[in-house]
Short mmCIF file of C-alpha atoms in Angstrom, two decimals:
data_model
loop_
_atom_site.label_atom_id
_atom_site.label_comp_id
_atom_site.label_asym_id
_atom_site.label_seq_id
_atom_site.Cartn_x
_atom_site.Cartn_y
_atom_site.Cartn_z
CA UNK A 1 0.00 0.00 0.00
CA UNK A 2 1.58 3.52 -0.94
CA UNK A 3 1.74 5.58 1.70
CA UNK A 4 3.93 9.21 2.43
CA UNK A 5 7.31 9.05 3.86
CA UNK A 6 8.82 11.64 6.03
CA UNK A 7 12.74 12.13 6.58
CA UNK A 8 14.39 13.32 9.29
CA UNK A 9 11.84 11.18 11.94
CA UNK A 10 13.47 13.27 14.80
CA UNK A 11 15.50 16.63 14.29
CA UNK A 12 16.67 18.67 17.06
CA UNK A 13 17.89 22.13 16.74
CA UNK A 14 18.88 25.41 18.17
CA UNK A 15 16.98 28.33 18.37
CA UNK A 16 17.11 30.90 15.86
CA UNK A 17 19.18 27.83 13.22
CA UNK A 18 16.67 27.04 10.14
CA UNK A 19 15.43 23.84 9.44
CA UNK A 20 14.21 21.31 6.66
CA UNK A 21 10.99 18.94 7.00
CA UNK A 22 11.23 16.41 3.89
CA UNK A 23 7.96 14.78 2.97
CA UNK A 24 7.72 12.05 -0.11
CA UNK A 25 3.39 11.86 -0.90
CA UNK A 26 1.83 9.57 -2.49
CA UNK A 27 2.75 9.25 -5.69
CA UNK A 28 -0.59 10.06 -7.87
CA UNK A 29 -2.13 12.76 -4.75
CA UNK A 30 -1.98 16.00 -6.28
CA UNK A 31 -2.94 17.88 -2.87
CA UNK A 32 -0.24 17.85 -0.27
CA UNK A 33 -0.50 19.98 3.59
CA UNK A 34 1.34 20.24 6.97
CA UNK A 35 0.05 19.47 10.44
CA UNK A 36 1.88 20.32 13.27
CA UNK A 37 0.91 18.78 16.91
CA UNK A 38 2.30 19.50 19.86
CA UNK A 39 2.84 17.01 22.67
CA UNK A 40 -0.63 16.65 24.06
CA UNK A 41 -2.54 19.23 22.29
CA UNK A 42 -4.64 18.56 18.79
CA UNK A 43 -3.36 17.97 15.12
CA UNK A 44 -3.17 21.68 13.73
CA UNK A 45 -3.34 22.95 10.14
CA UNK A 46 -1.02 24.72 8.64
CA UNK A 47 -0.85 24.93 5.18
CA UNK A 48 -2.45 23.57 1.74
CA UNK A 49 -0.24 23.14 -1.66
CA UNK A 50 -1.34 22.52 -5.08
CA UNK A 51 -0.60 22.85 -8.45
CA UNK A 52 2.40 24.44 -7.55
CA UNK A 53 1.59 27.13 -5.37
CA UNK A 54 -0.28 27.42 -1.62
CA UNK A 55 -3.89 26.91 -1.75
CA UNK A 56 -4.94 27.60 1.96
CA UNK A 57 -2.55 28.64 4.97
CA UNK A 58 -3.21 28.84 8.71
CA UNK A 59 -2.79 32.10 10.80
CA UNK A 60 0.21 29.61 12.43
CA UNK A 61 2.01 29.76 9.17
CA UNK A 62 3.54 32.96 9.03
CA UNK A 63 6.80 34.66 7.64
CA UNK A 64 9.36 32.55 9.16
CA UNK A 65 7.83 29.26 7.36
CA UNK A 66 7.76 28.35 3.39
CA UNK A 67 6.70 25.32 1.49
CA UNK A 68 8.18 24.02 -1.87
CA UNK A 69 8.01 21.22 -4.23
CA UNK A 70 11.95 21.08 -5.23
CA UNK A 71 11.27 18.40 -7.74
CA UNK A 72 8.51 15.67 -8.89
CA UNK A 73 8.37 13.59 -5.58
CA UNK A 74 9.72 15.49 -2.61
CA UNK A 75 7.69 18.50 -0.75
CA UNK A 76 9.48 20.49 1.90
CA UNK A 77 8.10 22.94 4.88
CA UNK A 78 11.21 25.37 5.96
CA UNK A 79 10.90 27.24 9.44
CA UNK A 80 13.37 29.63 8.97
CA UNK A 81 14.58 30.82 12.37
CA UNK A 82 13.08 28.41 14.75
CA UNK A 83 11.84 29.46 18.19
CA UNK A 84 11.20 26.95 21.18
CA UNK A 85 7.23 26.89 20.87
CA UNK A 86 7.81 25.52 17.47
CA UNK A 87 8.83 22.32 18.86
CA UNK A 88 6.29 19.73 17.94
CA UNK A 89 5.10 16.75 15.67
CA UNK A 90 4.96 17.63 12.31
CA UNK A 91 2.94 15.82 9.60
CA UNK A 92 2.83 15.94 6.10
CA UNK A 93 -0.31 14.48 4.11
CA UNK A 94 -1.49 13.96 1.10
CA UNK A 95 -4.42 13.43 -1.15
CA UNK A 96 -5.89 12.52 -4.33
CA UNK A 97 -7.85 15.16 -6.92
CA UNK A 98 -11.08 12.71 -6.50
CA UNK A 99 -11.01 12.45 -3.04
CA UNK A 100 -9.26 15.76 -1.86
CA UNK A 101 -10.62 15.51 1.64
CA UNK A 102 -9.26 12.12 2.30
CA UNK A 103 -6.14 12.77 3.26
CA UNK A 104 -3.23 10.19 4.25
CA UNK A 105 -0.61 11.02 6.99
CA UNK A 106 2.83 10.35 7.11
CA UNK A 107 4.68 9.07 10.78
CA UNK A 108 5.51 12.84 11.00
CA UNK A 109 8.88 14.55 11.96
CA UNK A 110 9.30 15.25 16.20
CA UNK A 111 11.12 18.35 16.13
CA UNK A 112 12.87 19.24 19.46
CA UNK A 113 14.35 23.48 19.09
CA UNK A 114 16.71 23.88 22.17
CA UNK B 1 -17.19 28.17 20.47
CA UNK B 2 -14.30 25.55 19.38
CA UNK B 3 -14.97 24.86 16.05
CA UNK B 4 -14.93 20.77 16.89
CA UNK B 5 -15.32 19.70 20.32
CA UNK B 6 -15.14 16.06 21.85
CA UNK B 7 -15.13 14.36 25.19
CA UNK B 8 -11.49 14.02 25.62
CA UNK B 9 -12.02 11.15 27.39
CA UNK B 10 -10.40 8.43 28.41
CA UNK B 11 -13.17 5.69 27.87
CA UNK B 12 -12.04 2.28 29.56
CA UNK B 13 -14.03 -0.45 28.57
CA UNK B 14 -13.70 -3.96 28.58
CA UNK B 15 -13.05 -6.15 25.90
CA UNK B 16 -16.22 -6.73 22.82
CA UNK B 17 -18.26 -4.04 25.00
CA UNK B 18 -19.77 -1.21 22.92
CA UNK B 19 -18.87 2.23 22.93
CA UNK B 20 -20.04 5.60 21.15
CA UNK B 21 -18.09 9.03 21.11
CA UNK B 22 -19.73 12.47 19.89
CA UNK B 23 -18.35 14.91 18.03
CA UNK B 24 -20.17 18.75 17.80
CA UNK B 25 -18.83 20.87 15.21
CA UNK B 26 -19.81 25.20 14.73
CA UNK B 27 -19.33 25.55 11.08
CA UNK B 28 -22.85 24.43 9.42
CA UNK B 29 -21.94 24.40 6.00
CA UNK B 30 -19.89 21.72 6.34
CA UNK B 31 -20.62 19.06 4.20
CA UNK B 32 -17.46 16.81 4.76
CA UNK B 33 -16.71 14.72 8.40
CA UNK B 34 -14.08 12.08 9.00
CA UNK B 35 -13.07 10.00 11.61
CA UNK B 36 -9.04 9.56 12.50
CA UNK B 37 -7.58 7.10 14.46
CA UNK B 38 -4.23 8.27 16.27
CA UNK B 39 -2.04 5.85 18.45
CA UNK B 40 -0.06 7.29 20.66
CA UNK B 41 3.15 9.32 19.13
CA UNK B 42 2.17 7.88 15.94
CA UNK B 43 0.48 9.87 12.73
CA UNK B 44 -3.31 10.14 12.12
CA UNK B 45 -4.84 7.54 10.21
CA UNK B 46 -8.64 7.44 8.92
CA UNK B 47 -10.76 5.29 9.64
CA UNK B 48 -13.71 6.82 8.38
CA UNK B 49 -15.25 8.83 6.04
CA UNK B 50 -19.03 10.68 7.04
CA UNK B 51 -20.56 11.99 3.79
CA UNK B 52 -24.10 11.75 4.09
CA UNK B 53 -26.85 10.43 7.20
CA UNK B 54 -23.88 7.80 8.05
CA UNK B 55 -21.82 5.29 7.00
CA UNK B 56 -21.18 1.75 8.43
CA UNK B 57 -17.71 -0.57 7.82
CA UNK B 58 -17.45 -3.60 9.89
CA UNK B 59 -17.39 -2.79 13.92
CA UNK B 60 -17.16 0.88 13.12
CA UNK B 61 -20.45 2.98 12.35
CA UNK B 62 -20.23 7.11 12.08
CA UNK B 63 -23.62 9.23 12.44
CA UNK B 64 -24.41 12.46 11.21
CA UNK B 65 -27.23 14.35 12.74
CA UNK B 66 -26.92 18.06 11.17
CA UNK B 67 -29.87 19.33 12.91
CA UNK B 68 -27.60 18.79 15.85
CA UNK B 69 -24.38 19.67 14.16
CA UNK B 70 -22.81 16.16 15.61
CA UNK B 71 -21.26 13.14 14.71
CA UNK B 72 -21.11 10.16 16.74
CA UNK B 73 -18.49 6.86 15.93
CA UNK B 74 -20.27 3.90 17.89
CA UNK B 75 -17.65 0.79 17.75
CA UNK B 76 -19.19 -2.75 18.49
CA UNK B 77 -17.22 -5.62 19.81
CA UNK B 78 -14.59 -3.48 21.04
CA UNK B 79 -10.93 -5.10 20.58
CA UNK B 80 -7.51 -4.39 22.72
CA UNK B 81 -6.26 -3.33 19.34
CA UNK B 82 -8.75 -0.19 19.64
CA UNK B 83 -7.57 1.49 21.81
CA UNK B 84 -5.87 4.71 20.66
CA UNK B 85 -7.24 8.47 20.49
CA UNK B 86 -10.08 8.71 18.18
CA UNK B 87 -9.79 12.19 16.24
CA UNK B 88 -13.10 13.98 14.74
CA UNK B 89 -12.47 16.59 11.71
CA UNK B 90 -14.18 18.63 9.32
CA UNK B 91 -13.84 21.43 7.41
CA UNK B 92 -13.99 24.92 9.40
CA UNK B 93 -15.05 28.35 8.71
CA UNK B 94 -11.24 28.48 6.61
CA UNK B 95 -12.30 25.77 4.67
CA UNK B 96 -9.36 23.74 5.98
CA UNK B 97 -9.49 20.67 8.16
CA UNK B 98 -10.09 21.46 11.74
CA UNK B 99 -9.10 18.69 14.36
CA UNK B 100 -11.04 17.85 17.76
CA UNK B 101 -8.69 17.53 20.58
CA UNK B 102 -9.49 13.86 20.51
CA UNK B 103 -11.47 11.19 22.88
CA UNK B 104 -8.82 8.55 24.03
CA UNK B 105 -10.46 4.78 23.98
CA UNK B 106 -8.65 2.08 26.49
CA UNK B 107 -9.73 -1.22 25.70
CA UNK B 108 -8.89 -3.66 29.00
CA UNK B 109 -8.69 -7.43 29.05
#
């Protein structure tokens, strides 16, 4: 069964230093988001991609973070100076054109800023 | 108001017992509901999808009652392998997906 893959599965980092989430969807899903979740609290929104550009983006997601789709497989969410409430669980999903609301997670990213 | 509110919970029942969580959402144009399943650390995963009245797959069956603005997950013959935090979601006023906090279901031997 195809399913998204996320890389690092842990990164920890200072504050203020940039980081890198990597997200792989699901091959034929042509809508792709980030969740974040920290510890104990509920799966947040953050932003919506397709066809290239942001579709729908959280009042969470502000200047310091940017999406991209580098190349034909990989998406990417960049926080660009990271502070220490940014620390949580961050997911990546994806879904299909037919089905746009049926959206598949992958095992998320635990980011730990220091 | 929260735009999706649940009973956070926990539920401990015993094993093949019955048990029903509700879900109230605010946003009454919403036409899409879903129901996650999250274990603990671990990612979202549906489980299952609420289009119309209800919908019905095995153990699981999800209600709609949009007079109410609530959807209810009622799982039969509860298994060990159940328990986990059960997530409600629908679209909010942003027309994004909006989580509940969760309701956390122990299943005991």
């Amino acid at each position: 069964e195809p399913e998204v893959t996320q890389t690092p599965s842990h990164q920890v980092t200072q504050m203020g230093q940039e980081v890198i989430l990597r997200c792989v969807p699901i091959s034929n899903h042509l809508y792709f988001y980030w969740y974040r979740q920290i510890l104990g609290q509920k799966v947040e929104f953050l932003v919506s991609f397709y066809n290239n550009e942001i579709s729908e983006k959280s009042e969470i997601f502000d200047d310091q973070f940017s999406v991209e789709r580098p190349d034909g497989s990989n998406f990417t969410l960049k926080i660009r100076s990271t502070k220490l409430e940014d620390s949580a669980m961050y997911f990546c999903a994806s879904s299909e054109l037919a089905r746009v609301y049926e959206q598949y997670f992958g095992p998320g990213t635990r980011l730990t800023v220091t | 108001r929260k735009e999706v509110e649940q009973d956070p919970g926990p539920f401990n029942v015993p094993e093949g017992a019955t048990v029903a969580f509700n879900c109230t959402y605010s946003n009454s144009a919403s036409q899409s509901f879903f129901w996650y399943r999250q274990d603990c650390r671990k990612e979202p995963k549906l489980l299952m999808s609420v289009y119309s009245s209800g919908n019905e797959d095995g153990r699981f069956t999800a209600q709609l009652n949009r007079a109410s603005q609530y959807i209810s997950l009622l799982i039969r013959d509860s298994k060990l392998s159940d328990s986990a935090t059960y997530l409600c979601t629908t679209l909010g006023y942003g027309q994004n997906f909006v989580f509940g906090p969760g309701t956390r279901l122990s299943v005991l031997p």
